[in-house]
JSON list of C-alpha atoms in Angstrom, two decimals:
[
{"chain": "A", "resi": 12, "resn": "MET", "atom": "CA", "xyz": [25.60, 168.06, 192.53]},
{"chain": "A", "resi": 13, "resn": "PHE", "atom": "CA", "xyz": [27.60, 164.86, 192.47]},
{"chain": "A", "resi": 14, "resn": "ALA", "atom": "CA", "xyz": [29.69, 163.15, 189.79]},
{"chain": "A", "resi": 15, "resn": "THR", "atom": "CA", "xyz": [27.90, 160.17, 188.28]},
{"chain": "A", "resi": 16, "resn": "ARG", "atom": "CA", "xyz": [31.15, 158.90, 186.82]},
{"chain": "A", "resi": 17, "resn": "LYS", "atom": "CA", "xyz": [34.89, 159.55, 187.00]},
{"chain": "A", "resi": 18, "resn": "ILE", "atom": "CA", "xyz": [35.74, 162.92, 185.43]},
{"chain": "A", "resi": 19, "resn": "GLN", "atom": "CA", "xyz": [39.19, 163.64, 184.02]},
{"chain": "A", "resi": 20, "resn": "ALA", "atom": "CA", "xyz": [41.17, 166.80, 184.77]},
{"chain": "A", "resi": 21, "resn": "ASP", "atom": "CA", "xyz": [40.38, 169.62, 182.32]},
{"chain": "A", "resi": 22, "resn": "GLU", "atom": "CA", "xyz": [37.21, 167.88, 181.13]},
{"chain": "A", "resi": 23, "resn": "VAL", "atom": "CA", "xyz": [34.23, 170.16, 180.45]},
{"chain": "A", "resi": 24, "resn": "VAL", "atom": "CA", "xyz": [31.52, 169.14, 182.91]},
{"chain": "A", "resi": 25, "resn": "HIS", "atom": "CA", "xyz": [28.76, 171.61, 182.05]},
{"chain": "A", "resi": 26, "resn": "VAL", "atom": "CA", "xyz": [28.09, 174.61, 179.83]},
{"chain": "A", "resi": 27, "resn": "ALA", "atom": "CA", "xyz": [25.52, 176.96, 181.34]},
{"chain": "A", "resi": 28, "resn": "PRO", "atom": "CA", "xyz": [24.01, 179.79, 179.33]},
{"chain": "A", "resi": 29, "resn": "VAL", "atom": "CA", "xyz": [23.85, 182.98, 181.35]},
{"chain": "A", "resi": 30, "resn": "LEU", "atom": "CA", "xyz": [21.62, 186.03, 181.58]},
{"chain": "A", "resi": 31, "resn": "LEU", "atom": "CA", "xyz": [23.64, 189.22, 181.74]},
{"chain": "A", "resi": 32, "resn": "PHE", "atom": "CA", "xyz": [22.70, 192.17, 183.94]},
{"chain": "A", "resi": 33, "resn": "SER", "atom": "CA", "xyz": [24.28, 195.62, 183.98]},
{"chain": "A", "resi": 34, "resn": "ASP", "atom": "CA", "xyz": [25.79, 197.16, 187.10]},
{"chain": "A", "resi": 35, "resn": "GLU", "atom": "CA", "xyz": [22.62, 199.25, 187.42]},
{"chain": "A", "resi": 36, "resn": "GLU", "atom": "CA", "xyz": [20.40, 196.17, 187.20]},
{"chain": "A", "resi": 37, "resn": "TYR", "atom": "CA", "xyz": [22.62, 194.46, 189.78]},
{"chain": "A", "resi": 38, "resn": "GLU", "atom": "CA", "xyz": [21.60, 197.12, 192.29]},
{"chain": "A", "resi": 39, "resn": "SER", "atom": "CA", "xyz": [18.04, 195.74, 192.08]},
{"chain": "A", "resi": 40, "resn": "LEU", "atom": "CA", "xyz": [19.19, 192.10, 192.12]},
{"chain": "A", "resi": 41, "resn": "ALA", "atom": "CA", "xyz": [21.25, 192.77, 195.25]},
{"chain": "A", "resi": 42, "resn": "GLU", "atom": "CA", "xyz": [17.97, 193.30, 197.11]},
{"chain": "A", "resi": 43, "resn": "THR", "atom": "CA", "xyz": [16.72, 189.79, 196.21]},
{"chain": "A", "resi": 44, "resn": "LEU", "atom": "CA", "xyz": [17.72, 186.16, 196.78]},
{"chain": "A", "resi": 45, "resn": "LEU", "atom": "CA", "xyz": [19.28, 186.20, 193.30]},
{"chain": "A", "resi": 46, "resn": "VAL", "atom": "CA", "xyz": [22.29, 188.04, 194.72]},
{"chain": "A", "resi": 47, "resn": "ASP", "atom": "CA", "xyz": [23.63, 184.63, 195.83]},
{"chain": "A", "resi": 48, "resn": "TYR", "atom": "CA", "xyz": [23.45, 183.24, 192.30]},
{"chain": "A", "resi": 49, "resn": "VAL", "atom": "CA", "xyz": [25.16, 185.87, 190.16]},
{"chain": "A", "resi": 50, "resn": "PHE", "atom": "CA", "xyz": [28.79, 186.04, 189.09]},
{"chain": "A", "resi": 51, "resn": "GLU", "atom": "CA", "xyz": [30.92, 188.95, 187.96]},
{"chain": "A", "resi": 52, "resn": "TRP", "atom": "CA", "xyz": [31.11, 189.16, 184.18]},
{"chain": "A", "resi": 53, "resn": "HIS", "atom": "CA", "xyz": [34.25, 190.12, 182.26]},
{"chain": "A", "resi": 54, "resn": "GLU", "atom": "CA", "xyz": [32.62, 193.06, 180.49]},
{"chain": "A", "resi": 55, "resn": "GLY", "atom": "CA", "xyz": [31.15, 194.51, 183.69]},
{"chain": "A", "resi": 56, "resn": "GLY", "atom": "CA", "xyz": [27.88, 193.72, 185.32]},
{"chain": "A", "resi": 57, "resn": "VAL", "atom": "CA", "xyz": [26.94, 190.24, 186.46]},
{"chain": "A", "resi": 58, "resn": "ALA", "atom": "CA", "xyz": [25.75, 186.95, 184.99]},
{"chain": "A", "resi": 59, "resn": "LEU", "atom": "CA", "xyz": [23.07, 184.60, 186.28]},
{"chain": "A", "resi": 60, "resn": "ALA", "atom": "CA", "xyz": [23.96, 181.01, 185.34]},
{"chain": "A", "resi": 61, "resn": "LEU", "atom": "CA", "xyz": [21.09, 178.92, 184.01]},
{"chain": "A", "resi": 62, "resn": "GLY", "atom": "CA", "xyz": [20.96, 175.14, 183.65]},
{"chain": "A", "resi": 63, "resn": "VAL", "atom": "CA", "xyz": [22.68, 173.58, 186.65]},
{"chain": "A", "resi": 64, "resn": "GLY", "atom": "CA", "xyz": [25.29, 176.34, 186.73]},
{"chain": "A", "resi": 65, "resn": "GLY", "atom": "CA", "xyz": [23.74, 177.93, 189.80]},
{"chain": "A", "resi": 66, "resn": "LEU", "atom": "CA", "xyz": [23.62, 174.68, 191.78]},
{"chain": "A", "resi": 67, "resn": "PHE", "atom": "CA", "xyz": [27.32, 174.06, 192.44]},
{"chain": "A", "resi": 68, "resn": "ASN", "atom": "CA", "xyz": [28.19, 174.57, 196.12]},
{"chain": "A", "resi": 69, "resn": "HIS", "atom": "CA", "xyz": [31.19, 176.53, 197.35]},
{"chain": "A", "resi": 70, "resn": "ASP", "atom": "CA", "xyz": [34.47, 174.92, 198.38]},
{"chain": "A", "resi": 71, "resn": "PRO", "atom": "CA", "xyz": [37.72, 176.88, 198.77]},
{"chain": "A", "resi": 72, "resn": "ASP", "atom": "CA", "xyz": [39.47, 173.76, 197.41]},
{"chain": "A", "resi": 73, "resn": "ALA", "atom": "CA", "xyz": [36.98, 173.37, 194.54]},
{"chain": "A", "resi": 74, "resn": "ASN", "atom": "CA", "xyz": [37.25, 170.56, 192.02]},
{"chain": "A", "resi": 75, "resn": "LEU", "atom": "CA", "xyz": [35.66, 172.67, 189.26]},
{"chain": "A", "resi": 76, "resn": "ARG", "atom": "CA", "xyz": [36.49, 176.07, 187.88]},
{"chain": "A", "resi": 77, "resn": "TYR", "atom": "CA", "xyz": [34.24, 178.16, 185.73]},
{"chain": "A", "resi": 78, "resn": "GLU", "atom": "CA", "xyz": [35.36, 180.10, 182.70]},
{"chain": "A", "resi": 79, "resn": "LEU", "atom": "CA", "xyz": [33.49, 182.98, 181.09]},
{"chain": "A", "resi": 80, "resn": "CYS", "atom": "CA", "xyz": [32.72, 182.20, 177.49]},
{"chain": "A", "resi": 81, "resn": "ASP", "atom": "CA", "xyz": [31.00, 184.09, 174.73]},
{"chain": "A", "resi": 82, "resn": "ASP", "atom": "CA", "xyz": [32.66, 182.31, 171.77]},
{"chain": "A", "resi": 83, "resn": "GLY", "atom": "CA", "xyz": [33.26, 185.72, 170.22]},
{"chain": "A", "resi": 84, "resn": "ASP", "atom": "CA", "xyz": [29.48, 186.11, 169.95]},
{"chain": "A", "resi": 85, "resn": "PRO", "atom": "CA", "xyz": [27.97, 188.38, 172.61]},
{"chain": "A", "resi": 86, "resn": "ALA", "atom": "CA", "xyz": [24.58, 186.75, 171.92]},
{"chain": "A", "resi": 87, "resn": "LYS", "atom": "CA", "xyz": [25.92, 183.45, 173.36]},
{"chain": "A", "resi": 88, "resn": "PRO", "atom": "CA", "xyz": [27.34, 184.21, 176.82]},
{"chain": "A", "resi": 89, "resn": "ALA", "atom": "CA", "xyz": [27.97, 181.15, 178.99]},
{"chain": "A", "resi": 90, "resn": "HIS", "atom": "CA", "xyz": [29.87, 179.72, 181.93]},
{"chain": "A", "resi": 91, "resn": "VAL", "atom": "CA", "xyz": [31.91, 176.66, 181.12]},
{"chain": "A", "resi": 92, "resn": "TYR", "atom": "CA", "xyz": [32.56, 174.42, 184.15]},
{"chain": "A", "resi": 93, "resn": "VAL", "atom": "CA", "xyz": [35.83, 172.49, 183.87]},
{"chain": "A", "resi": 94, "resn": "ALA", "atom": "CA", "xyz": [37.38, 169.86, 186.15]},
{"chain": "A", "resi": 95, "resn": "GLU", "atom": "CA", "xyz": [40.42, 171.20, 188.03]},
{"chain": "A", "resi": 96, "resn": "ARG", "atom": "CA", "xyz": [41.64, 167.66, 188.71]},
{"chain": "A", "resi": 97, "resn": "THR", "atom": "CA", "xyz": [40.42, 164.11, 188.35]},
{"chain": "A", "resi": 98, "resn": "ILE", "atom": "CA", "xyz": [37.09, 163.78, 190.16]},
{"chain": "A", "resi": 99, "resn": "LYS", "atom": "CA", "xyz": [35.90, 160.45, 191.55]},
{"chain": "A", "resi": 100, "resn": "LYS", "atom": "CA", "xyz": [32.43, 159.05, 190.93]},
{"chain": "A", "resi": 101, "resn": "GLY", "atom": "CA", "xyz": [30.17, 160.16, 193.78]},
{"chain": "A", "resi": 102, "resn": "GLU", "atom": "CA", "xyz": [32.29, 163.21, 194.69]},
{"chain": "A", "resi": 103, "resn": "GLU", "atom": "CA", "xyz": [30.43, 166.49, 195.15]},
{"chain": "A", "resi": 104, "resn": "LEU", "atom": "CA", "xyz": [31.08, 168.98, 192.36]},
{"chain": "A", "resi": 105, "resn": "CYS", "atom": "CA", "xyz": [32.03, 172.38, 193.79]},
{"chain": "A", "resi": 106, "resn": "ILE", "atom": "CA", "xyz": [33.33, 175.74, 192.64]},
{"chain": "A", "resi": 107, "resn": "ASN", "atom": "CA", "xyz": [35.12, 178.45, 194.60]},
{"chain": "A", "resi": 108, "resn": "TYR", "atom": "CA", "xyz": [32.84, 181.47, 194.92]},
{"chain": "A", "resi": 109, "resn": "GLY", "atom": "CA", "xyz": [35.85, 183.68, 195.66]},
{"chain": "A", "resi": 110, "resn": "ASP", "atom": "CA", "xyz": [37.29, 185.30, 198.76]},
{"chain": "A", "resi": 111, "resn": "ASP", "atom": "CA", "xyz": [35.06, 188.39, 198.56]},
{"chain": "A", "resi": 112, "resn": "TYR", "atom": "CA", "xyz": [31.91, 186.26, 198.61]},
{"chain": "A", "resi": 113, "resn": "ALA", "atom": "CA", "xyz": [33.26, 184.02, 201.38]},
{"chain": "A", "resi": 114, "resn": "GLU", "atom": "CA", "xyz": [34.22, 187.04, 203.49]},
{"chain": "A", "resi": 115, "resn": "TRP", "atom": "CA", "xyz": [30.80, 188.64, 202.88]},
{"chain": "A", "resi": 116, "resn": "HIS", "atom": "CA", "xyz": [29.16, 185.46, 204.29]},
{"chain": "A", "resi": 117, "resn": "GLY", "atom": "CA", "xyz": [31.62, 185.26, 207.20]},
{"chain": "A", "resi": 118, "resn": "TRP", "atom": "CA", "xyz": [33.29, 182.08, 205.93]},
{"chain": "A", "resi": 119, "resn": "LEU", "atom": "CA", "xyz": [36.76, 183.68, 206.13]}
]
């Protein structure tokens, strides 16, 4: 994923609806390729980002952050991807998957 234009700091880049899975359902997901595409959710369990939310690569110095959002309505869970800093046109858009994930993959 690459920026097609200059993006300002704190600008919302993408809102991705998510599918929520319980901790028990995660046990089954952990046995599939989907394990690399789920994120911890603030109410427990995990979320699978839809849209382009699952396509952002990892960078420990990421230019995007994601925020968990349900707008007070549990029927509308989402990840909101926000620019951490000004991003230049053509720059790859990345998020930080977290130290636990990086360590699990041997990146740390």
